[in-house]
Coordinates of C-alpha atoms and ligand atoms in Angstrom, one line a residue:
M21 CA -11.1 22.9 23.9
E22 CA -8.7 19.9 23.5
N23 CA -4.9 20.4 23.4
K24 CA -3.8 20.9 19.9
K25 CA -1.3 18.5 18.5
W26 CA 0.1 18.3 14.8
W27 CA -1.2 14.7 14.6
K28 CA -4.6 15.7 15.6
E29 CA -4.7 18.0 12.6
A30 CA -2.9 15.5 10.3
I31 CA -4.7 13.9 7.3
G32 CA -3.3 10.4 7.0
Y33 CA -3.2 8.1 4.1
Q34 CA -2.4 4.5 4.2
I35 CA -0.1 3.0 1.5
Y36 CA 0.2 -0.7 0.8
P37 CA 3.5 -0.4 -0.8
R38 CA 3.3 -3.8 -2.8
S39 CA 0.3 -2.5 -4.6
F40 CA 0.7 1.3 -5.1
L41 CA 3.0 1.8 -8.1
D42 CA 5.7 -0.2 -9.7
T43 CA 8.6 1.8 -11.2
N44 CA 11.0 -1.0 -12.2
N45 CA 8.7 -3.5 -13.9
D46 CA 8.9 -6.4 -11.6
G47 CA 5.2 -6.2 -11.0
I48 CA 5.6 -5.2 -7.4
G49 CA 5.0 -1.7 -6.1
D50 CA 8.1 0.2 -4.7
I51 CA 9.2 3.2 -2.7
R52 CA 10.2 5.1 -5.9
G53 CA 6.6 4.7 -7.0
I54 CA 5.5 6.3 -3.8
I55 CA 7.9 9.2 -4.1
S56 CA 6.6 9.8 -7.7
K57 CA 3.0 10.2 -6.4
L58 CA 3.8 12.6 -3.5
D59 CA 2.5 15.6 -5.4
Y60 CA -0.8 13.7 -6.1
L61 CA -1.2 13.1 -2.4
K62 CA -0.3 16.5 -1.4
D63 CA -2.9 17.8 -3.8
L64 CA -5.6 15.5 -2.4
G65 CA -4.9 17.1 1.1
I66 CA -2.8 14.4 2.6
T67 CA -0.3 15.5 5.2
M68 CA 0.9 12.2 6.7
I69 CA 1.6 8.8 5.2
W70 CA 1.3 5.4 7.1
L71 CA 3.5 3.1 5.2
C72 CA 2.9 -0.7 5.7
P73 CA 6.1 -2.6 6.3
V74 CA 8.9 -2.3 3.8
Y75 CA 11.7 -4.0 6.0
K76 CA 13.6 -6.8 4.9
S77 CA 11.4 -9.9 4.6
P78 CA 10.7 -13.2 3.0
M79 CA 7.2 -11.9 2.3
D80 CA 5.3 -14.7 3.7
D81 CA 2.8 -12.0 5.0
N82 CA 3.9 -9.4 2.6
G83 CA 6.4 -7.7 4.9
Y84 CA 4.7 -8.2 8.3
D85 CA 7.3 -11.1 8.7
V86 CA 10.4 -9.1 9.2
S87 CA 14.0 -10.6 8.9
D88 CA 15.9 -7.5 9.3
F89 CA 14.4 -4.3 11.0
Y90 CA 17.4 -2.2 9.9
D91 CA 17.2 -2.7 6.1
I92 CA 14.5 -2.4 3.3
A93 CA 13.3 -5.3 1.3
E94 CA 14.8 -5.6 -2.2
D95 CA 11.2 -5.7 -3.6
Y96 CA 10.7 -2.2 -2.4
G97 CA 14.1 -0.5 -2.9
T98 CA 16.9 0.5 -0.7
L99 CA 17.4 2.3 2.5
D100 CA 18.5 5.3 0.5
D101 CA 15.1 5.3 -1.3
L102 CA 13.4 5.4 2.0
L103 CA 15.6 8.2 3.3
E104 CA 14.8 10.0 0.1
L105 CA 11.1 9.4 0.8
I106 CA 11.3 11.0 4.2
D107 CA 13.1 13.9 2.7
E108 CA 10.7 14.5 -0.1
L109 CA 7.8 14.2 2.4
H110 CA 9.4 16.7 4.8
K111 CA 10.0 19.2 1.9
R112 CA 6.3 19.1 1.2
D113 CA 5.4 19.5 5.0
M114 CA 4.2 15.9 5.2
R115 CA 5.2 13.2 7.6
L116 CA 5.9 9.5 7.5
I117 CA 4.5 6.9 9.9
M118 CA 6.2 3.5 9.7
D119 CA 4.7 0.2 10.6
L120 CA 6.3 -1.2 13.8
V121 CA 6.1 -4.9 14.0
L122 CA 6.6 -5.9 17.6
N123 CA 4.7 -9.1 18.2
H124 CA 6.8 -11.4 15.9
T125 CA 9.7 -11.7 13.5
S126 CA 10.1 -13.8 10.5
D127 CA 11.5 -17.4 11.1
E128 CA 14.4 -16.2 9.0
H129 CA 15.3 -13.4 11.3
N130 CA 18.8 -13.9 12.8
W131 CA 17.3 -14.0 16.4
F132 CA 15.2 -16.9 15.5
L133 CA 18.0 -18.8 13.6
E134 CA 20.0 -18.4 16.8
A135 CA 17.2 -19.3 19.2
R136 CA 16.3 -22.5 17.6
K137 CA 19.9 -23.8 18.0
S138 CA 19.8 -24.7 21.7
K139 CA 18.0 -24.2 24.9
D140 CA 20.9 -22.1 26.3
N141 CA 21.4 -20.0 23.3
P142 CA 21.1 -16.2 24.4
Y143 CA 18.3 -15.7 22.0
R144 CA 16.2 -18.7 23.0
D145 CA 14.1 -16.5 25.4
F146 CA 13.4 -14.0 22.6
Y147 CA 10.6 -16.4 21.5
I148 CA 7.9 -18.4 23.2
W149 CA 8.6 -22.2 23.4
A150 CA 6.8 -25.1 25.0
D151 CA 7.0 -29.0 24.9
G152 CA 4.3 -31.0 23.1
K153 CA 1.6 -33.1 24.8
I154 CA 2.2 -36.8 24.5
D155 CA -0.8 -39.0 24.4
E156 CA -1.2 -42.6 25.6
N157 CA 0.1 -43.9 22.3
G158 CA 3.2 -41.8 22.6
E159 CA 2.1 -39.4 19.9
M160 CA 3.1 -35.7 20.3
S161 CA 0.7 -32.8 19.5
E162 CA 0.6 -29.1 20.2
P163 CA 1.0 -27.9 23.7
N164 CA -2.8 -26.8 23.5
N165 CA -5.5 -26.4 21.0
L166 CA -5.7 -22.6 20.7
A167 CA -6.1 -21.5 17.1
S168 CA -4.0 -19.0 15.3
F169 CA -5.6 -15.9 13.6
F170 CA -4.7 -17.4 10.5
S171 CA -6.3 -20.8 10.9
G172 CA -4.8 -24.0 12.3
S173 CA -2.8 -24.2 15.6
C174 CA -1.1 -21.2 17.3
W175 CA 1.9 -23.5 17.7
K176 CA 4.4 -25.0 15.2
Y177 CA 7.0 -27.7 16.0
D178 CA 10.5 -26.8 15.1
E179 CA 12.7 -29.8 14.2
V180 CA 15.9 -28.0 14.9
A181 CA 14.8 -26.7 18.4
K182 CA 12.9 -29.9 19.3
Q183 CA 10.2 -27.8 20.9
Y184 CA 7.0 -26.0 19.7
Y185 CA 7.1 -22.2 19.2
M186 CA 4.1 -20.0 19.6
K187 CA 2.9 -18.2 16.4
I188 CA -0.5 -16.6 16.5
F189 CA -0.2 -15.5 12.7
S190 CA 1.7 -17.7 10.2
D191 CA 4.0 -20.6 10.7
K192 CA 6.8 -18.4 9.4
M193 CA 6.1 -15.7 12.1
P194 CA 7.3 -16.9 15.5
D195 CA 6.0 -14.7 18.4
L196 CA 8.5 -12.6 20.5
N197 CA 8.6 -12.9 24.2
W198 CA 7.9 -9.4 25.5
S199 CA 8.4 -10.5 29.2
N200 CA 12.2 -10.8 28.3
P201 CA 13.8 -7.3 29.1
K202 CA 16.7 -8.1 26.7
L203 CA 14.1 -8.3 23.8
R204 CA 12.5 -5.2 24.8
E205 CA 15.7 -3.3 24.9
K206 CA 16.4 -4.4 21.2
M207 CA 13.1 -3.2 20.1
F208 CA 13.5 0.3 21.9
E209 CA 16.8 0.7 20.2
M210 CA 15.4 -0.3 16.8
A211 CA 12.6 2.3 17.2
K212 CA 14.9 5.0 18.2
W213 CA 17.1 4.2 15.1
W214 CA 14.3 4.9 12.8
L215 CA 13.1 8.0 14.7
D216 CA 16.7 9.3 14.5
K217 CA 16.4 8.8 10.7
G218 CA 13.6 11.2 10.6
V219 CA 10.5 9.0 10.8
D220 CA 7.6 10.9 12.5
G221 CA 6.0 8.0 14.3
F222 CA 4.6 4.3 14.2
R223 CA 1.6 2.4 13.6
V224 CA 2.3 -0.4 16.1
D225 CA 1.2 -3.6 14.5
A226 CA -0.8 -6.2 16.6
V227 CA 0.1 -4.4 19.8
A228 CA -2.9 -6.0 21.8
H229 CA -1.0 -9.4 21.7
L230 CA 2.3 -8.6 23.2
S231 CA 1.5 -10.7 26.4
R232 CA -0.2 -13.9 26.8
D233 CA -1.9 -16.0 29.4
M234 CA -0.3 -19.4 29.1
S235 CA -2.6 -21.1 31.6
F236 CA -5.0 -22.2 28.8
Q237 CA -5.9 -25.9 29.1
D238 CA -7.6 -28.0 26.4
S239 CA -10.3 -28.9 29.0
D240 CA -11.4 -25.3 28.8
M241 CA -12.3 -25.8 25.1
E242 CA -15.7 -26.4 23.9
H243 CA -15.5 -28.5 20.6
F244 CA -14.6 -26.1 17.6
E245 CA -13.3 -28.1 14.8
K246 CA -9.8 -28.8 16.0
Y247 CA -8.5 -25.6 17.2
K248 CA -10.4 -23.1 19.3
P249 CA -10.2 -19.4 18.2
D250 CA -10.2 -17.8 21.5
W251 CA -8.3 -14.6 21.3
K252 CA -8.6 -13.5 25.0
F253 CA -5.7 -15.6 25.9
F254 CA -3.5 -13.4 23.9
S255 CA -5.3 -10.1 23.6
N256 CA -5.3 -7.0 25.7
R257 CA -3.7 -8.5 28.7
P258 CA -2.6 -6.3 31.5
E259 CA 1.1 -7.0 31.4
L260 CA 1.5 -5.5 28.0
H261 CA 0.7 -2.2 29.4
N262 CA 3.9 -2.1 31.4
Y263 CA 5.9 -2.9 28.2
L264 CA 4.1 0.0 26.5
K265 CA 4.7 2.5 29.4
E266 CA 8.4 1.5 29.3
F267 CA 8.6 2.0 25.6
N268 CA 7.0 5.5 25.9
E269 CA 9.2 6.5 28.7
K270 CA 12.5 5.4 27.0
V271 CA 11.6 6.2 23.5
F272 CA 8.3 7.9 22.2
S273 CA 8.4 10.6 24.9
K274 CA 11.8 11.7 23.8
Y275 CA 10.5 12.6 20.3
D276 CA 7.7 14.7 18.9
C277 CA 6.3 11.5 17.3
M278 CA 2.8 10.0 16.9
T279 CA 2.0 6.3 17.7
V280 CA -1.2 4.5 16.9
G281 CA -1.6 0.9 18.0
E282 CA -3.6 -1.8 16.4
A283 CA -5.8 -3.4 19.0
G284 CA -7.9 -6.1 17.1
G285 CA -9.3 -8.5 19.4
G286 CA -12.3 -6.3 20.1
A287 CA -10.9 -3.6 22.4
T288 CA -13.5 -1.5 24.1
P289 CA -13.2 2.3 24.6
R290 CA -12.3 1.6 28.2
Q291 CA -9.3 -0.6 27.0
A292 CA -8.4 2.0 24.4
L293 CA -8.0 4.6 27.1
D294 CA -5.6 2.2 28.7
Y295 CA -3.5 2.2 25.5
S296 CA -3.9 5.7 24.4
G297 CA -5.8 7.9 26.9
Y298 CA -4.1 11.2 27.6
D299 CA -2.9 10.0 30.9
S300 CA -1.9 6.5 29.8
H301 CA 1.7 7.4 28.8
E302 CA 1.6 4.6 26.2
L303 CA 0.3 5.4 22.7
D304 CA -1.4 8.3 21.2
M305 CA -4.3 6.4 19.4
T306 CA -5.8 2.9 19.0
F307 CA -7.2 1.3 16.0
T308 CA -10.1 -0.9 16.4
F309 CA -12.4 -2.6 14.0
D310 CA -16.0 -3.0 15.2
H311 CA -17.4 -0.3 12.8
C312 CA -15.7 -2.0 9.8
W313 CA -18.1 -5.0 9.8
E314 CA -21.5 -3.7 10.5
N315 CA -22.9 -5.6 7.5
G316 CA -22.5 -8.9 9.2
A317 CA -19.9 -10.1 6.8
F318 CA -17.2 -10.9 9.3
G319 CA -16.5 -14.7 9.6
A320 CA -20.0 -15.3 8.0
D321 CA -18.9 -17.7 5.6
T322 CA -22.3 -19.5 5.3
K323 CA -24.2 -16.4 4.4
K324 CA -25.4 -15.6 0.9
D325 CA -24.4 -12.2 -0.6
E326 CA -28.2 -11.1 -0.2
E327 CA -27.9 -11.6 3.5
I328 CA -25.1 -9.0 4.0
I329 CA -26.8 -5.8 4.7
T330 CA -25.6 -2.7 6.4
N331 CA -27.1 -2.4 9.9
V332 CA -27.2 1.3 10.2
I333 CA -28.4 1.5 13.7
S334 CA -25.6 -0.7 14.9
L335 CA -23.0 1.3 12.8
K336 CA -24.3 4.4 14.6
D337 CA -24.1 2.8 18.0
V338 CA -20.4 1.7 17.4
I339 CA -19.3 5.1 15.9
S340 CA -21.0 7.0 18.7
K341 CA -19.6 4.8 21.3
W342 CA -16.0 5.9 20.2
Q343 CA -16.9 9.5 19.4
L344 CA -18.5 9.9 22.8
G345 CA -16.3 7.5 24.8
L346 CA -13.0 9.1 24.0
Y347 CA -13.9 12.7 23.7
G348 CA -11.7 14.8 26.0
K349 CA -9.9 11.7 27.2
G350 CA -8.1 10.4 24.3
W351 CA -7.8 10.7 20.5
N352 CA -9.6 8.6 17.8
P353 CA -8.2 7.7 14.4
I354 CA -11.1 7.6 11.8
Y355 CA -10.9 5.2 8.9
W356 CA -13.2 2.9 6.9
L357 CA -10.7 0.2 6.1
N358 CA -7.1 -0.9 6.1
H359 CA -5.1 -3.6 4.4
D360 CA -6.8 -6.3 6.3
H361 CA -10.4 -5.4 5.3
P362 CA -12.6 -5.4 2.2
R363 CA -13.1 -2.3 0.3
V364 CA -15.7 0.0 1.8
A365 CA -17.2 0.8 -1.6
S366 CA -18.3 -2.8 -1.6
Q367 CA -18.9 -3.2 2.0
Y368 CA -21.2 -0.3 2.7
G369 CA -21.4 1.3 -0.7
D370 CA -23.1 0.1 -3.8
I371 CA -21.5 -0.2 -7.2
N372 CA -24.7 0.7 -8.9
Y373 CA -24.6 4.1 -7.0
H374 CA -20.9 4.3 -7.1
K375 CA -20.4 8.1 -6.9
E376 CA -23.3 8.7 -4.6
S377 CA -22.5 6.0 -2.1
C378 CA -18.8 6.7 -2.0
K379 CA -19.3 10.4 -1.5
M380 CA -21.8 9.7 1.2
L381 CA -19.3 7.4 2.9
C382 CA -16.7 10.1 2.8
N383 CA -19.0 12.8 4.3
T384 CA -20.2 10.4 7.1
L385 CA -16.7 9.4 8.2
Y386 CA -14.5 12.4 7.6
M387 CA -16.8 15.0 9.3
L388 CA -16.2 13.1 12.6
W389 CA -13.5 14.2 15.1
G390 CA -10.3 12.3 15.0
T391 CA -7.4 11.8 12.6
P392 CA -8.4 10.5 9.2
F393 CA -6.6 7.5 7.6
V394 CA -7.6 7.3 4.0
Y395 CA -6.7 3.9 2.7
N396 CA -5.1 4.0 -0.8
G397 CA -7.7 3.6 -3.6
E398 CA -10.6 4.6 -1.2
E399 CA -10.5 8.1 -2.7
I400 CA -11.5 6.8 -6.1
G401 CA -13.9 4.2 -4.7
M402 CA -11.9 1.1 -5.6
T403 CA -14.0 -2.1 -5.1
N404 CA -13.6 -5.7 -3.9
V405 CA -12.2 -8.3 -6.4
D406 CA -13.9 -10.2 -9.1
Y407 CA -11.6 -13.2 -8.8
T408 CA -12.9 -16.6 -9.8
R409 CA -10.1 -18.9 -8.8
L410 CA -8.6 -19.7 -5.4
D411 CA -5.1 -19.1 -6.5
Q412 CA -5.8 -15.6 -7.3
F413 CA -6.2 -14.9 -3.6
K414 CA -2.5 -14.5 -2.8
D415 CA -2.7 -14.2 0.8
V416 CA -1.4 -16.5 3.5
S417 CA -4.5 -16.0 5.7
A418 CA -6.9 -16.5 2.8
Q419 CA -5.1 -19.7 1.7
N420 CA -5.0 -21.1 5.2
Y421 CA -8.6 -20.5 5.7
A422 CA -9.5 -22.2 2.3
K423 CA -7.2 -25.1 3.1
F424 CA -8.5 -25.8 6.6
T425 CA -12.1 -25.2 5.5
L426 CA -11.9 -27.6 2.6
E427 CA -10.2 -30.2 4.7
S428 CA -13.0 -30.1 7.3
G429 CA -15.6 -30.5 4.5
R430 CA -17.6 -27.7 6.1
L431 CA -17.9 -25.7 2.8
D432 CA -17.1 -26.4 -0.9
L433 CA -14.9 -24.3 -3.1
D434 CA -17.7 -22.1 -4.5
Q435 CA -18.9 -21.2 -1.0
I436 CA -15.3 -20.4 0.0
L437 CA -14.8 -18.2 -3.0
V438 CA -18.1 -16.3 -2.2
H439 CA -16.8 -15.6 1.2
L440 CA -13.3 -14.6 0.1
R441 CA -14.6 -12.2 -2.6
R442 CA -16.7 -10.6 0.1
S443 CA -14.4 -10.4 3.1
S444 CA -10.8 -11.4 2.4
R445 CA -8.0 -9.1 2.8
I446 CA -6.9 -9.3 -0.7
N447 CA -9.8 -7.1 -1.6
S448 CA -7.9 -4.1 -0.4
R449 CA -4.5 -5.3 -1.7
T450 CA -5.1 -5.2 -5.5
P451 CA -3.0 -2.7 -7.7
M452 CA -3.9 0.8 -7.4
Q453 CA -6.0 1.9 -10.4
W454 CA -4.1 4.8 -11.9
N455 CA -5.5 4.8 -15.4
D456 CA -7.3 2.7 -18.0
Q457 CA -4.1 1.3 -19.6
K458 CA -3.0 -2.3 -19.3
F459 CA -2.5 -3.3 -15.7
A460 CA -4.3 0.0 -14.6
G461 CA -1.0 2.0 -15.0
F462 CA 0.3 0.1 -11.9
S463 CA 3.1 -1.6 -13.8
N464 CA 4.0 -2.5 -17.3
V465 CA 4.1 -6.2 -16.5
N466 CA 1.7 -8.6 -14.8
P467 CA 1.3 -7.4 -11.2
W468 CA 2.0 -9.7 -8.3
V469 CA -1.8 -9.9 -7.8
D470 CA -4.5 -9.6 -10.4
N471 CA -6.1 -6.2 -11.2
V472 CA -9.8 -5.8 -10.7
G473 CA -11.4 -5.6 -14.1
N474 CA -13.2 -2.3 -13.4
Y475 CA -10.0 -0.2 -13.5
K476 CA -11.0 0.7 -17.1
V477 CA -13.8 2.9 -15.5
I478 CA -12.7 3.4 -11.9
N479 CA -9.2 5.0 -12.1
V480 CA -7.3 8.1 -11.0
E481 CA -6.9 9.6 -14.3
N482 CA -10.5 9.7 -15.2
Q483 CA -11.5 11.0 -11.8
L484 CA -8.9 13.8 -12.0
K485 CA -10.6 15.0 -15.2
D486 CA -14.2 14.7 -13.8
K487 CA -14.9 17.6 -11.5
D488 CA -17.8 15.7 -10.0
S489 CA -15.7 12.6 -9.3
I490 CA -15.3 10.8 -6.0
L491 CA -11.7 11.8 -6.1
N492 CA -12.6 15.5 -6.3
H493 CA -15.2 15.1 -3.5
Y494 CA -12.6 13.6 -1.3
K495 CA -10.2 16.5 -2.1
K496 CA -13.0 18.9 -1.2
I497 CA -13.9 17.2 2.1
L498 CA -10.3 16.7 3.2
H499 CA -9.5 20.4 2.5
L500 CA -12.5 21.4 4.4
R501 CA -10.9 19.7 7.4
K502 CA -7.5 21.1 6.7
E503 CA -8.0 24.8 6.3
G504 CA -10.9 27.3 6.3
E505 CA -13.8 28.4 8.5
Y506 CA -14.9 24.9 9.7
K507 CA -11.4 23.5 10.5
D508 CA -11.5 23.7 14.3
L509 CA -15.2 22.7 14.5
I510 CA -14.5 19.5 12.4
I511 CA -11.3 18.6 14.2
Y512 CA -12.1 19.6 17.8
G513 CA -15.8 20.1 18.1
N514 CA -18.1 17.7 20.0
Y515 CA -20.3 15.0 18.6
E516 CA -24.0 14.3 19.2
L517 CA -26.0 11.4 17.4
L518 CA -29.5 12.4 16.3
D519 CA -32.5 10.3 15.3
H520 CA -31.0 7.1 16.6
D521 CA -33.8 4.7 15.6
N522 CA -33.8 5.8 12.0
D523 CA -32.8 2.6 10.3
K524 CA -31.8 4.2 7.0
I525 CA -30.3 7.6 7.8
F526 CA -27.3 8.4 9.9
T527 CA -27.4 11.9 11.2
Y528 CA -25.1 13.7 13.7
K529 CA -24.4 17.2 14.9
R530 CA -21.1 18.7 15.4
E531 CA -20.7 21.9 17.5
L532 CA -17.9 24.2 18.7
N533 CA -18.1 27.9 20.0
N534 CA -21.6 28.3 18.7
Q535 CA -20.8 26.9 15.2
K536 CA -22.9 23.9 14.3
I537 CA -23.0 21.4 11.4
L538 CA -25.3 18.5 10.7
V539 CA -24.3 15.5 8.6
I540 CA -27.2 13.5 7.2
S541 CA -26.6 10.4 5.2
N542 CA -28.8 7.8 3.7
F543 CA -27.0 4.4 3.7
F544 CA -29.5 2.8 1.2
K545 CA -30.7 3.0 -2.3
E546 CA -34.3 3.3 -1.1
E547 CA -35.5 6.9 -0.2
G548 CA -35.3 7.7 3.5
K549 CA -36.8 10.6 5.6
V550 CA -35.8 12.8 8.4
D551 CA -37.8 15.3 10.1
F552 CA -35.9 17.8 12.1
K553 CA -37.9 20.7 13.4
G554 CA -36.1 23.6 15.1
F555 CA -32.9 23.6 13.1
K556 CA -32.5 26.4 10.8
V557 CA -30.4 25.9 7.6
K558 CA -27.6 28.5 7.5
K559 CA -25.6 27.1 4.7
I560 CA -25.4 23.9 2.6
I561 CA -21.7 23.0 2.7
D562 CA -22.1 19.8 0.7
N563 CA -24.6 17.7 -1.1
N564 CA -23.6 14.7 -3.0
Y565 CA -26.3 15.3 -5.6
N566 CA -25.1 18.9 -5.9
D567 CA -28.5 20.2 -4.8
Y568 CA -28.0 23.3 -2.8
S569 CA -31.5 24.6 -2.7
L570 CA -32.7 23.0 0.6
N571 CA -34.1 25.6 3.1
S572 CA -35.9 23.5 5.7
L573 CA -35.0 20.1 7.4
E574 CA -38.8 19.2 8.2
N575 CA -40.0 16.2 6.4
L576 CA -36.9 15.9 4.2
T577 CA -36.7 13.1 1.7
L578 CA -33.2 11.7 1.0
R579 CA -32.6 10.1 -2.3
A580 CA -30.2 6.9 -2.9
F581 CA -27.2 7.3 -0.8
E582 CA -27.8 11.0 -0.6
S583 CA -25.8 13.1 2.0
Y584 CA -25.8 16.6 3.2
I585 CA -23.3 18.6 5.3
I586 CA -25.3 21.7 6.6
E587 CA -24.3 24.4 8.8
I588 CA -27.2 25.3 11.1
E589 CA -28.0 28.4 13.1
Ligands
GLC17 C1 -1.7 -7.1 11.7 C2 -1.6 -6.5 10.3 C3 -1.8 -7.7 9.4 C4 -0.8 -8.8 9.6 C5 -0.8 -9.2 11.1 C6 0.6 -9.8 11.6 O1 -3.0 -7.4 12.0 O2 -2.5 -5.4 10.0 O3 -1.8 -7.4 8.0 O4 -0.9 -9.9 8.9 O5 -0.8 -8.0 12.0 O6 1.6 -8.9 11.5
CA18 CA1 8.8 -2.6 -8.6

């Protein structure tokens, strides 16, 4: 069996602090709000929180633009509040994972204010600078035409510095130069400071981008509007592994901490093993996102809603690739979404079968091996937004996308709104739905971003009362992982995909020391069938229709979004 570790057995919960709970009536969630809900989370089965950034920040990207790594944003509270949060978590045997933003700072960070002053400023080399291109008319433009993740160029001209700086996210987030050892030392120091304060680990933001290939020429570019989105020039490049090994050696390995890196940019299991294989000596886990978009919604802004359909076979393939590819070699985090994704209830679920589909999604994911990260609001089946105006999408990436797309004339506003409602990051950033009171119990004043109208029905208070609710289902399943007779099997057992070609139903088997379970889930509202001969039902652990009478798996019909967890002989 695998080596046991606390973080393999942990049950994580991601909190987007701005939208969790507001306790001082400014419409913005805060650290005290989180502290007041720790008992709720403990009861749900959570043992570890990943907190999105709460550092000082001008909030261009809601805190991912850090202006001081050693202090807390006023919006969220004080350093004392954070230390109290750590304390209150530890008292409850829970842990805190902070977001560690290494790729960039805010342009209001002191390092950048210094860097732009002159070429010989000691901080100049903390960032990535280049001169513009001059054309035959003497006009200056960006050093090259690579796009940023948030639309537009990945370069921005700085009037003070008289050069361009690289910024693969927003204009206000200049990228750090990790090839500079002085910068690296500053980051190591900062991470140590937080670990010494009692933080239990980090989710390492945008870690795949810490090194870049600067050889890109515009002649390499096929025409793509104006800027070419080609992430390979700044994703998963070999040099960054040296930086992470150094980080591990000097910092992470000195603590009993957990690190999980975000490798967007399409990392493969092979690449994930480079980051977080047991012998990589870099990180403990890697987040990737292939399985989050198996309905074809990613970047598909010309598709109609009816064309967005879950491709179950492809979803099985991706999940199996990670479950099998890392088993025994590295550890997977398991999650449906984070703060950059749409809500899974809308993505793979169906609001007309809200309970059934959300419970089915819970079973399918959280019976896999790996460390769960439940995203705040997922446990009650929160959905995508119902917004009708562009200004409601308060997110720099959504606004940039709309601006550039409107300018290009490629789509009109209505088409843009359809796409944003379906796939923008704001979907997961709406206020947590605590009850059916005004503003969903999130705040007593207008929240920073509008509530979703369905909070009157979909909210924590309702679901705590209803013993058959999605929330109580999550609680049951998370507790099944946490303690009791199936714990080791669920956490450490092997995984096998069954019935691959079934295009409605996802079935897999888990096994450890002769204990075996099957998870069988229908991803559609139409009925589906499986036919397993040779498996004998020992016990029905869960059925989301509360139907515990099944005794054979031959010719079994599954109702809309029906899901079984079954122990077999
Ligand atoms: C990561 C974060 C995202 C943020 C970006 C820049 O992808 O998850 O929310 O905008 O990095 O920090
Ligand atoms: Ca507040």
